[in-house]
Amino acid sequence: MRSPQRTTTPMPPTPPDMSEDRSLVRDSSLVWLASGIVGVSFGAVSVAGGLPLWVPVLMSVVVYAGSAQFSAVGVLLAGGGPLAAAATGLLLNTRTAAFSLAVAEILGTSRAARFLGAHLVTDETVAFALAQSDPVRQRRAFWISGLGLFAVWNIGVLAGALAGGALGDTARYGLDAAFPAVLIALVLPTLRADAAVRRCALLGAGLALAVTPAVPAGVPVLVALAGLFLHRGRNREEGRAV
């Protein structure tokens, strides 16, 4: 007599941990707040300088790159043409190519995920995602912070553009310090945990400070990427040792 074969009932997929998502939203909220404040500044500066309201709003949806947008609008308000403004913004935004490589595996494998994810790649979303402890949490952190940041930035830009010149000189509020402060808070855990990353960061910071008096705003950030060569050299040495 044959024993009956046991059938196994497939386990249902584990639902997402809502408590983890809530913690990611809570941790992202500081970045979103800073983004909204700077977005208000960008919209107000653009319209107060004489640009039509639709220019900063459309730029924020299509381009979505804070420093590049500020630089492009600065060129336009200084009398430069659209081509010069676009070239300036493109130059400053080339750093996101390195960021995209860092989060390529986090975005997902589908074309839609990679296309949308590439549009959401910013300094803040990359730093926040890579600060997480495992790949699953990294992916959720990227999408939660990225989508929230995109929404808050565009709402802030629209609000600032509608306010126009009513805010006065936005530089007096010190809004330019918001994003750097948030980024430092995001990368501190990684800097504390890895001495190699600290050496790369120190080299990049030193190079950026050295060239700051001689190059346009935004270019020092690109120069700071040279610090990554230290990390690349370290990976090669570890590969040879294996």
mmCIF file of N, CA, C and O in Angstrom, residues 83-160:
data_model
loop_
_atom_site.group_PDB
_atom_site.id
_atom_site.type_symbol
_atom_site.label_atom_id
_atom_site.label_comp_id
_atom_site.label_asym_id
_atom_site.label_seq_id
_atom_site.Cartn_x
_atom_site.Cartn_y
_atom_site.Cartn_z
ATOM 1 N N LEU A 83 20.177 78.075 -24.666
ATOM 2 C CA LEU A 83 21.204 77.066 -24.886
ATOM 3 C C LEU A 83 22.280 77.136 -23.801
ATOM 4 O O LEU A 83 22.740 76.103 -23.299
ATOM 5 N N ALA A 84 22.679 78.343 -23.433
ATOM 6 C CA ALA A 84 23.678 78.503 -22.378
ATOM 7 C C ALA A 84 23.143 78.011 -21.043
ATOM 8 O O ALA A 84 23.853 77.367 -20.270
ATOM 9 N N ALA A 85 21.865 78.301 -20.776
ATOM 10 C CA ALA A 85 21.247 77.848 -19.525
ATOM 11 C C ALA A 85 21.173 76.323 -19.478
ATOM 12 O O ALA A 85 21.471 75.707 -18.454
ATOM 13 N N ALA A 86 20.786 75.720 -20.611
ATOM 14 C CA ALA A 86 20.690 74.259 -20.665
ATOM 15 C C ALA A 86 22.059 73.612 -20.504
ATOM 16 O O ALA A 86 22.202 72.593 -19.814
ATOM 17 N N ALA A 87 23.083 74.188 -21.131
ATOM 18 C CA ALA A 87 24.431 73.625 -21.031
ATOM 19 C C ALA A 87 24.951 73.700 -19.594
ATOM 20 O O ALA A 87 25.583 72.756 -19.096
ATOM 21 N N THR A 88 24.658 74.812 -18.918
ATOM 22 C CA THR A 88 25.077 74.956 -17.522
ATOM 23 C C THR A 88 24.412 73.918 -16.626
ATOM 24 O O THR A 88 25.062 73.258 -15.817
ATOM 25 N N GLY A 89 23.100 73.770 -16.793
ATOM 26 C CA GLY A 89 22.377 72.781 -15.995
ATOM 27 C C GLY A 89 22.840 71.363 -16.278
ATOM 28 O O GLY A 89 22.972 70.544 -15.366
ATOM 29 N N LEU A 90 23.122 71.067 -17.550
ATOM 30 C CA LEU A 90 23.579 69.729 -17.914
ATOM 31 C C LEU A 90 24.943 69.432 -17.307
ATOM 32 O O LEU A 90 25.188 68.323 -16.806
ATOM 33 N N LEU A 91 25.828 70.401 -17.324
ATOM 34 C CA LEU A 91 27.154 70.211 -16.746
ATOM 35 C C LEU A 91 27.063 69.901 -15.251
ATOM 36 O O LEU A 91 27.707 68.976 -14.754
ATOM 37 N N LEU A 92 26.252 70.675 -14.552
ATOM 38 C CA LEU A 92 26.145 70.478 -13.107
ATOM 39 C C LEU A 92 25.454 69.164 -12.760
ATOM 40 O O LEU A 92 25.682 68.603 -11.691
ATOM 41 N N ASN A 93 24.611 68.678 -13.658
ATOM 42 C CA ASN A 93 23.855 67.477 -13.351
ATOM 43 C C ASN A 93 24.548 66.190 -13.797
ATOM 44 O O ASN A 93 23.999 65.108 -13.600
ATOM 45 N N THR A 94 25.744 66.298 -14.386
ATOM 46 C CA THR A 94 26.445 65.090 -14.821
ATOM 47 C C THR A 94 26.850 64.206 -13.646
ATOM 48 O O THR A 94 27.094 63.007 -13.822
ATOM 49 N N ARG A 95 26.917 64.759 -12.453
ATOM 50 C CA ARG A 95 27.284 63.950 -11.290
ATOM 51 C C ARG A 95 26.282 62.848 -11.017
ATOM 52 O O ARG A 95 26.610 61.821 -10.401
ATOM 53 N N THR A 96 25.035 63.033 -11.473
ATOM 54 C CA THR A 96 24.032 62.004 -11.215
ATOM 55 C C THR A 96 24.295 60.732 -12.005
ATOM 56 O O THR A 96 23.700 59.690 -11.694
ATOM 57 N N ALA A 97 25.175 60.797 -13.008
ATOM 58 C CA ALA A 97 25.543 59.572 -13.730
ATOM 59 C C ALA A 97 26.229 58.596 -12.784
ATOM 60 O O ALA A 97 25.950 57.393 -12.790
ATOM 61 N N ALA A 98 27.126 59.112 -11.937
ATOM 62 C CA ALA A 98 27.782 58.255 -10.942
ATOM 63 C C ALA A 98 26.781 57.765 -9.907
ATOM 64 O O ALA A 98 26.838 56.606 -9.474
ATOM 65 N N PHE A 99 25.842 58.620 -9.518
ATOM 66 C CA PHE A 99 24.826 58.206 -8.557
ATOM 67 C C PHE A 99 23.957 57.079 -9.122
ATOM 68 O O PHE A 99 23.581 56.151 -8.411
ATOM 69 N N SER A 100 23.634 57.183 -10.416
ATOM 70 C CA SER A 100 22.795 56.163 -11.044
ATOM 71 C C SER A 100 23.470 54.798 -11.018
ATOM 72 O O SER A 100 22.812 53.777 -10.815
ATOM 73 N N LEU A 101 24.778 54.781 -11.235
ATOM 74 C CA LEU A 101 25.505 53.520 -11.168
ATOM 75 C C LEU A 101 25.446 52.927 -9.763
ATOM 76 O O LEU A 101 25.363 51.711 -9.591
ATOM 77 N N ALA A 102 25.467 53.794 -8.761
ATOM 78 C CA ALA A 102 25.461 53.325 -7.373
ATOM 79 C C ALA A 102 24.137 52.680 -6.993
ATOM 80 O O ALA A 102 24.101 51.791 -6.140
ATOM 81 N N VAL A 103 23.031 53.118 -7.614
ATOM 82 C CA VAL A 103 21.715 52.592 -7.233
ATOM 83 C C VAL A 103 21.075 51.772 -8.347
ATOM 84 O O VAL A 103 19.882 51.457 -8.273
ATOM 85 N N ALA A 104 21.848 51.390 -9.352
ATOM 86 C CA ALA A 104 21.283 50.662 -10.493
ATOM 87 C C ALA A 104 20.576 49.385 -10.062
ATOM 88 O O ALA A 104 19.504 49.040 -10.575
ATOM 89 N N GLU A 105 21.162 48.654 -9.120
ATOM 90 C CA GLU A 105 20.563 47.397 -8.669
ATOM 91 C C GLU A 105 19.384 47.631 -7.728
ATOM 92 O O GLU A 105 18.589 46.720 -7.507
ATOM 93 N N ILE A 106 19.281 48.812 -7.192
ATOM 94 C CA ILE A 106 18.205 49.108 -6.238
ATOM 95 C C ILE A 106 16.905 49.425 -6.960
ATOM 96 O O ILE A 106 15.813 49.094 -6.485
ATOM 97 N N LEU A 107 16.992 50.038 -8.138
ATOM 98 C CA LEU A 107 15.801 50.533 -8.824
ATOM 99 C C LEU A 107 14.840 49.432 -9.229
ATOM 100 O O LEU A 107 13.627 49.614 -9.218
ATOM 101 N N GLY A 108 15.363 48.260 -9.607
ATOM 102 C CA GLY A 108 14.526 47.200 -10.144
ATOM 103 C C GLY A 108 14.977 46.843 -11.543
ATOM 104 O O GLY A 108 15.840 47.498 -12.129
ATOM 105 N N THR A 109 14.381 45.798 -12.109
ATOM 106 C CA THR A 109 14.830 45.308 -13.418
ATOM 107 C C THR A 109 13.952 45.736 -14.582
ATOM 108 O O THR A 109 14.377 45.686 -15.721
ATOM 109 N N SER A 110 12.726 46.159 -14.321
ATOM 110 C CA SER A 110 11.835 46.542 -15.417
ATOM 111 C C SER A 110 12.251 47.890 -16.011
ATOM 112 O O SER A 110 12.855 48.728 -15.335
ATOM 113 N N ARG A 111 11.916 48.073 -17.273
ATOM 114 C CA ARG A 111 12.253 49.334 -17.939
ATOM 115 C C ARG A 111 11.529 50.513 -17.309
ATOM 116 O O ARG A 111 12.097 51.603 -17.173
ATOM 117 N N ALA A 112 10.273 50.297 -16.926
ATOM 118 C CA ALA A 112 9.509 51.391 -16.310
ATOM 119 C C ALA A 112 10.139 51.828 -15.003
ATOM 120 O O ALA A 112 10.261 53.025 -14.723
ATOM 121 N N ALA A 113 10.571 50.855 -14.189
ATOM 122 C CA ALA A 113 11.184 51.185 -12.904
ATOM 123 C C ALA A 113 12.491 51.931 -13.099
ATOM 124 O O ALA A 113 12.780 52.895 -12.386
ATOM 125 N N ARG A 114 13.287 51.489 -14.056
ATOM 126 C CA ARG A 114 14.575 52.149 -14.293
ATOM 127 C C ARG A 114 14.380 53.543 -14.879
ATOM 128 O O ARG A 114 15.115 54.478 -14.559
ATOM 129 N N PHE A 115 13.391 53.699 -15.759
ATOM 130 C CA PHE A 115 13.148 55.010 -16.371
ATOM 131 C C PHE A 115 12.678 56.015 -15.331
ATOM 132 O O PHE A 115 13.209 57.118 -15.230
ATOM 133 N N LEU A 116 11.684 55.610 -14.524
ATOM 134 C CA LEU A 116 11.179 56.509 -13.491
ATOM 135 C C LEU A 116 12.215 56.716 -12.400
ATOM 136 O O LEU A 116 12.413 57.830 -11.910
ATOM 137 N N GLY A 117 12.905 55.630 -12.023
ATOM 138 C CA GLY A 117 13.918 55.741 -10.981
ATOM 139 C C GLY A 117 15.040 56.673 -11.366
ATOM 140 O O GLY A 117 15.549 57.435 -10.530
ATOM 141 N N ALA A 118 15.453 56.640 -12.637
ATOM 142 C CA ALA A 118 16.515 57.535 -13.098
ATOM 143 C C ALA A 118 16.110 58.996 -12.949
ATOM 144 O O ALA A 118 16.942 59.856 -12.652
ATOM 145 N N HIS A 119 14.822 59.270 -13.135
ATOM 146 C CA HIS A 119 14.347 60.649 -12.997
ATOM 147 C C HIS A 119 14.339 61.085 -11.536
ATOM 148 O O HIS A 119 14.431 62.286 -11.246
ATOM 149 N N LEU A 120 14.249 60.134 -10.621
ATOM 150 C CA LEU A 120 14.176 60.458 -9.194
ATOM 151 C C LEU A 120 15.539 60.453 -8.516
ATOM 152 O O LEU A 120 15.621 60.716 -7.311
ATOM 153 N N VAL A 121 16.602 60.131 -9.262
ATOM 154 C CA VAL A 121 17.936 60.080 -8.666
ATOM 155 C C VAL A 121 18.400 61.490 -8.307
ATOM 156 O O VAL A 121 18.511 62.363 -9.169
ATOM 157 N N THR A 122 18.640 61.712 -7.038
ATOM 158 C CA THR A 122 19.190 62.973 -6.551
ATOM 159 C C THR A 122 20.224 62.657 -5.475
ATOM 160 O O THR A 122 20.353 61.511 -5.035
ATOM 161 N N ASP A 123 20.954 63.672 -5.048
ATOM 162 C CA ASP A 123 21.911 63.484 -3.957
ATOM 163 C C ASP A 123 21.225 62.876 -2.731
ATOM 164 O O ASP A 123 21.752 61.958 -2.096
ATOM 165 N N GLU A 124 20.034 63.395 -2.421
ATOM 166 C CA GLU A 124 19.364 62.997 -1.193
ATOM 167 C C GLU A 124 18.827 61.568 -1.270
ATOM 168 O O GLU A 124 18.970 60.787 -0.319
ATOM 169 N N THR A 125 18.164 61.211 -2.384
ATOM 170 C CA THR A 125 17.583 59.875 -2.484
ATOM 171 C C THR A 125 18.668 58.804 -2.495
ATOM 172 O O THR A 125 18.510 57.737 -1.886
ATOM 173 N N VAL A 126 19.776 59.071 -3.175
ATOM 174 C CA VAL A 126 20.869 58.101 -3.222
ATOM 175 C C VAL A 126 21.494 57.932 -1.836
ATOM 176 O O VAL A 126 21.731 56.813 -1.370
ATOM 177 N N ALA A 127 21.768 59.042 -1.170
ATOM 178 C CA ALA A 127 22.366 58.972 0.164
ATOM 179 C C ALA A 127 21.443 58.257 1.135
ATOM 180 O O ALA A 127 21.884 57.426 1.941
ATOM 181 N N PHE A 128 20.152 58.528 1.062
ATOM 182 C CA PHE A 128 19.201 57.910 1.979
ATOM 183 C C PHE A 128 19.072 56.414 1.711
ATOM 184 O O PHE A 128 19.024 55.602 2.642
ATOM 185 N N ALA A 129 19.043 56.029 0.432
ATOM 186 C CA ALA A 129 18.907 54.614 0.095
ATOM 187 C C ALA A 129 20.141 53.819 0.503
ATOM 188 O O ALA A 129 20.036 52.747 1.112
ATOM 189 N N LEU A 130 21.316 54.327 0.192
ATOM 190 C CA LEU A 130 22.545 53.595 0.487
ATOM 191 C C LEU A 130 22.844 53.541 1.981
ATOM 192 O O LEU A 130 23.662 52.725 2.415
ATOM 193 N N ALA A 131 22.197 54.381 2.756
ATOM 194 C CA ALA A 131 22.414 54.362 4.200
ATOM 195 C C ALA A 131 21.662 53.223 4.885
ATOM 196 O O ALA A 131 21.889 52.955 6.064
ATOM 197 N N GLN A 132 20.784 52.518 4.137
ATOM 198 C CA GLN A 132 20.008 51.440 4.728
ATOM 199 C C GLN A 132 20.829 50.153 4.819
ATOM 200 O O GLN A 132 21.838 50.004 4.146
ATOM 201 N N SER A 133 20.340 49.220 5.617
ATOM 202 C CA SER A 133 21.150 48.057 5.988
ATOM 203 C C SER A 133 21.068 46.886 5.038
ATOM 204 O O SER A 133 21.985 46.069 4.986
ATOM 205 N N ASP A 134 20.007 46.746 4.252
ATOM 206 C CA ASP A 134 19.879 45.591 3.365
ATOM 207 C C ASP A 134 19.228 46.012 2.051
ATOM 208 O O ASP A 134 18.594 47.071 1.977
ATOM 209 N N PRO A 135 19.365 45.203 0.983
ATOM 210 C CA PRO A 135 18.872 45.589 -0.347
ATOM 211 C C PRO A 135 17.374 45.871 -0.394
ATOM 212 O O PRO A 135 16.936 46.781 -1.104
ATOM 213 N N VAL A 136 16.566 45.077 0.309
ATOM 214 C CA VAL A 136 15.119 45.296 0.290
ATOM 215 C C VAL A 136 14.771 46.649 0.892
ATOM 216 O O VAL A 136 13.978 47.418 0.326
ATOM 217 N N ARG A 137 15.354 46.957 2.012
ATOM 218 C CA ARG A 137 15.094 48.252 2.656
ATOM 219 C C ARG A 137 15.664 49.397 1.817
ATOM 220 O O ARG A 137 15.082 50.483 1.777
ATOM 221 N N GLN A 138 16.781 49.167 1.136
ATOM 222 C CA GLN A 138 17.347 50.193 0.271
ATOM 223 C C GLN A 138 16.386 50.561 -0.848
ATOM 224 O O GLN A 138 16.197 51.734 -1.163
ATOM 225 N N ARG A 139 15.787 49.519 -1.459
ATOM 226 C CA ARG A 139 14.845 49.791 -2.555
ATOM 227 C C ARG A 139 13.635 50.556 -2.065
ATOM 228 O O ARG A 139 13.200 51.528 -2.703
ATOM 229 N N ARG A 140 13.067 50.148 -0.942
ATOM 230 C CA ARG A 140 11.897 50.841 -0.417
ATOM 231 C C ARG A 140 12.251 52.260 0.006
ATOM 232 O O ARG A 140 11.461 53.196 -0.186
ATOM 233 N N ALA A 141 13.439 52.428 0.572
ATOM 234 C CA ALA A 141 13.867 53.763 0.975
ATOM 235 C C ALA A 141 14.017 54.674 -0.226
ATOM 236 O O ALA A 141 13.639 55.852 -0.184
ATOM 237 N N PHE A 142 14.564 54.138 -1.316
ATOM 238 C CA PHE A 142 14.752 54.956 -2.514
ATOM 239 C C PHE A 142 13.412 55.445 -3.052
ATOM 240 O O PHE A 142 13.234 56.636 -3.334
ATOM 241 N N TRP A 143 12.449 54.529 -3.197
ATOM 242 C CA TRP A 143 11.179 54.904 -3.805
ATOM 243 C C TRP A 143 10.352 55.788 -2.878
ATOM 244 O O TRP A 143 9.717 56.748 -3.338
ATOM 245 N N ILE A 144 10.357 55.495 -1.592
ATOM 246 C CA ILE A 144 9.588 56.329 -0.665
ATOM 247 C C ILE A 144 10.164 57.735 -0.605
ATOM 248 O O ILE A 144 9.449 58.734 -0.727
ATOM 249 N N SER A 145 11.480 57.831 -0.434
ATOM 250 C CA SER A 145 12.099 59.161 -0.352
ATOM 251 C C SER A 145 12.041 59.871 -1.693
ATOM 252 O O SER A 145 11.802 61.079 -1.752
ATOM 253 N N GLY A 146 12.261 59.121 -2.794
ATOM 254 C CA GLY A 146 12.287 59.746 -4.113
ATOM 255 C C GLY A 146 10.953 60.305 -4.552
ATOM 256 O O GLY A 146 10.856 61.446 -5.022
ATOM 257 N N LEU A 147 9.886 59.513 -4.411
ATOM 258 C CA LEU A 147 8.556 59.983 -4.811
ATOM 259 C C LEU A 147 8.086 61.128 -3.922
ATOM 260 O O LEU A 147 7.503 62.110 -4.405
ATOM 261 N N GLY A 148 8.344 61.013 -2.610
ATOM 262 C CA GLY A 148 7.962 62.092 -1.707
ATOM 263 C C GLY A 148 8.710 63.375 -1.994
ATOM 264 O O GLY A 148 8.137 64.466 -1.992
ATOM 265 N N LEU A 149 10.010 63.230 -2.273
ATOM 266 C CA LEU A 149 10.836 64.408 -2.557
ATOM 267 C C LEU A 149 10.383 65.096 -3.839
ATOM 268 O O LEU A 149 10.307 66.330 -3.903
ATOM 269 N N PHE A 150 10.062 64.304 -4.858
ATOM 270 C CA PHE A 150 9.593 64.872 -6.125
ATOM 271 C C PHE A 150 8.300 65.648 -5.922
ATOM 272 O O PHE A 150 8.138 66.764 -6.438
ATOM 273 N N ALA A 151 7.367 65.063 -5.160
ATOM 274 C CA ALA A 151 6.083 65.728 -4.933
ATOM 275 C C ALA A 151 6.260 67.022 -4.143
ATOM 276 O O ALA A 151 5.721 68.080 -4.518
ATOM 277 N N VAL A 152 7.031 66.962 -3.061
ATOM 278 C CA VAL A 152 7.191 68.145 -2.203
ATOM 279 C C VAL A 152 7.950 69.245 -2.924
ATOM 280 O O VAL A 152 7.621 70.432 -2.801
ATOM 281 N N TRP A 153 8.979 68.866 -3.693
ATOM 282 C CA TRP A 153 9.744 69.878 -4.446
ATOM 283 C C TRP A 153 8.839 70.638 -5.407
ATOM 284 O O TRP A 153 8.871 71.868 -5.467
ATOM 285 N N ASN A 154 8.023 69.919 -6.160
ATOM 286 C CA ASN A 154 7.175 70.583 -7.148
ATOM 287 C C ASN A 154 6.075 71.407 -6.495
ATOM 288 O O ASN A 154 5.726 72.480 -6.995
ATOM 289 N N ILE A 155 5.543 70.937 -5.377
ATOM 290 C CA ILE A 155 4.557 71.745 -4.656
ATOM 291 C C ILE A 155 5.201 73.030 -4.133
ATOM 292 O O ILE A 155 4.622 74.121 -4.215
ATOM 293 N N GLY A 156 6.421 72.904 -3.606
ATOM 294 C CA GLY A 156 7.127 74.082 -3.109
ATOM 295 C C GLY A 156 7.422 75.083 -4.206
ATOM 296 O O GLY A 156 7.254 76.296 -4.022
ATOM 297 N N VAL A 157 7.853 74.578 -5.368
ATOM 298 C CA VAL A 157 8.153 75.478 -6.498
ATOM 299 C C VAL A 157 6.890 76.213 -6.942
ATOM 300 O O VAL A 157 6.913 77.424 -7.192
ATOM 301 N N LEU A 158 5.786 75.487 -7.040
ATOM 302 C CA LEU A 158 4.523 76.121 -7.445
ATOM 303 C C LEU A 158 4.109 77.179 -6.434
ATOM 304 O O LEU A 158 3.697 78.289 -6.806
ATOM 305 N N ALA A 159 4.225 76.867 -5.143
ATOM 306 C CA ALA A 159 3.852 77.833 -4.109
ATOM 307 C C ALA A 159 4.738 79.074 -4.180
ATOM 308 O O ALA A 159 4.257 80.212 -4.076
ATOM 309 N N GLY A 160 6.053 78.876 -4.371
ATOM 310 C CA GLY A 160 6.956 80.014 -4.467
ATOM 311 C C GLY A 160 6.701 80.850 -5.704
ATOM 312 O O GLY A 160 6.762 82.091 -5.662
#
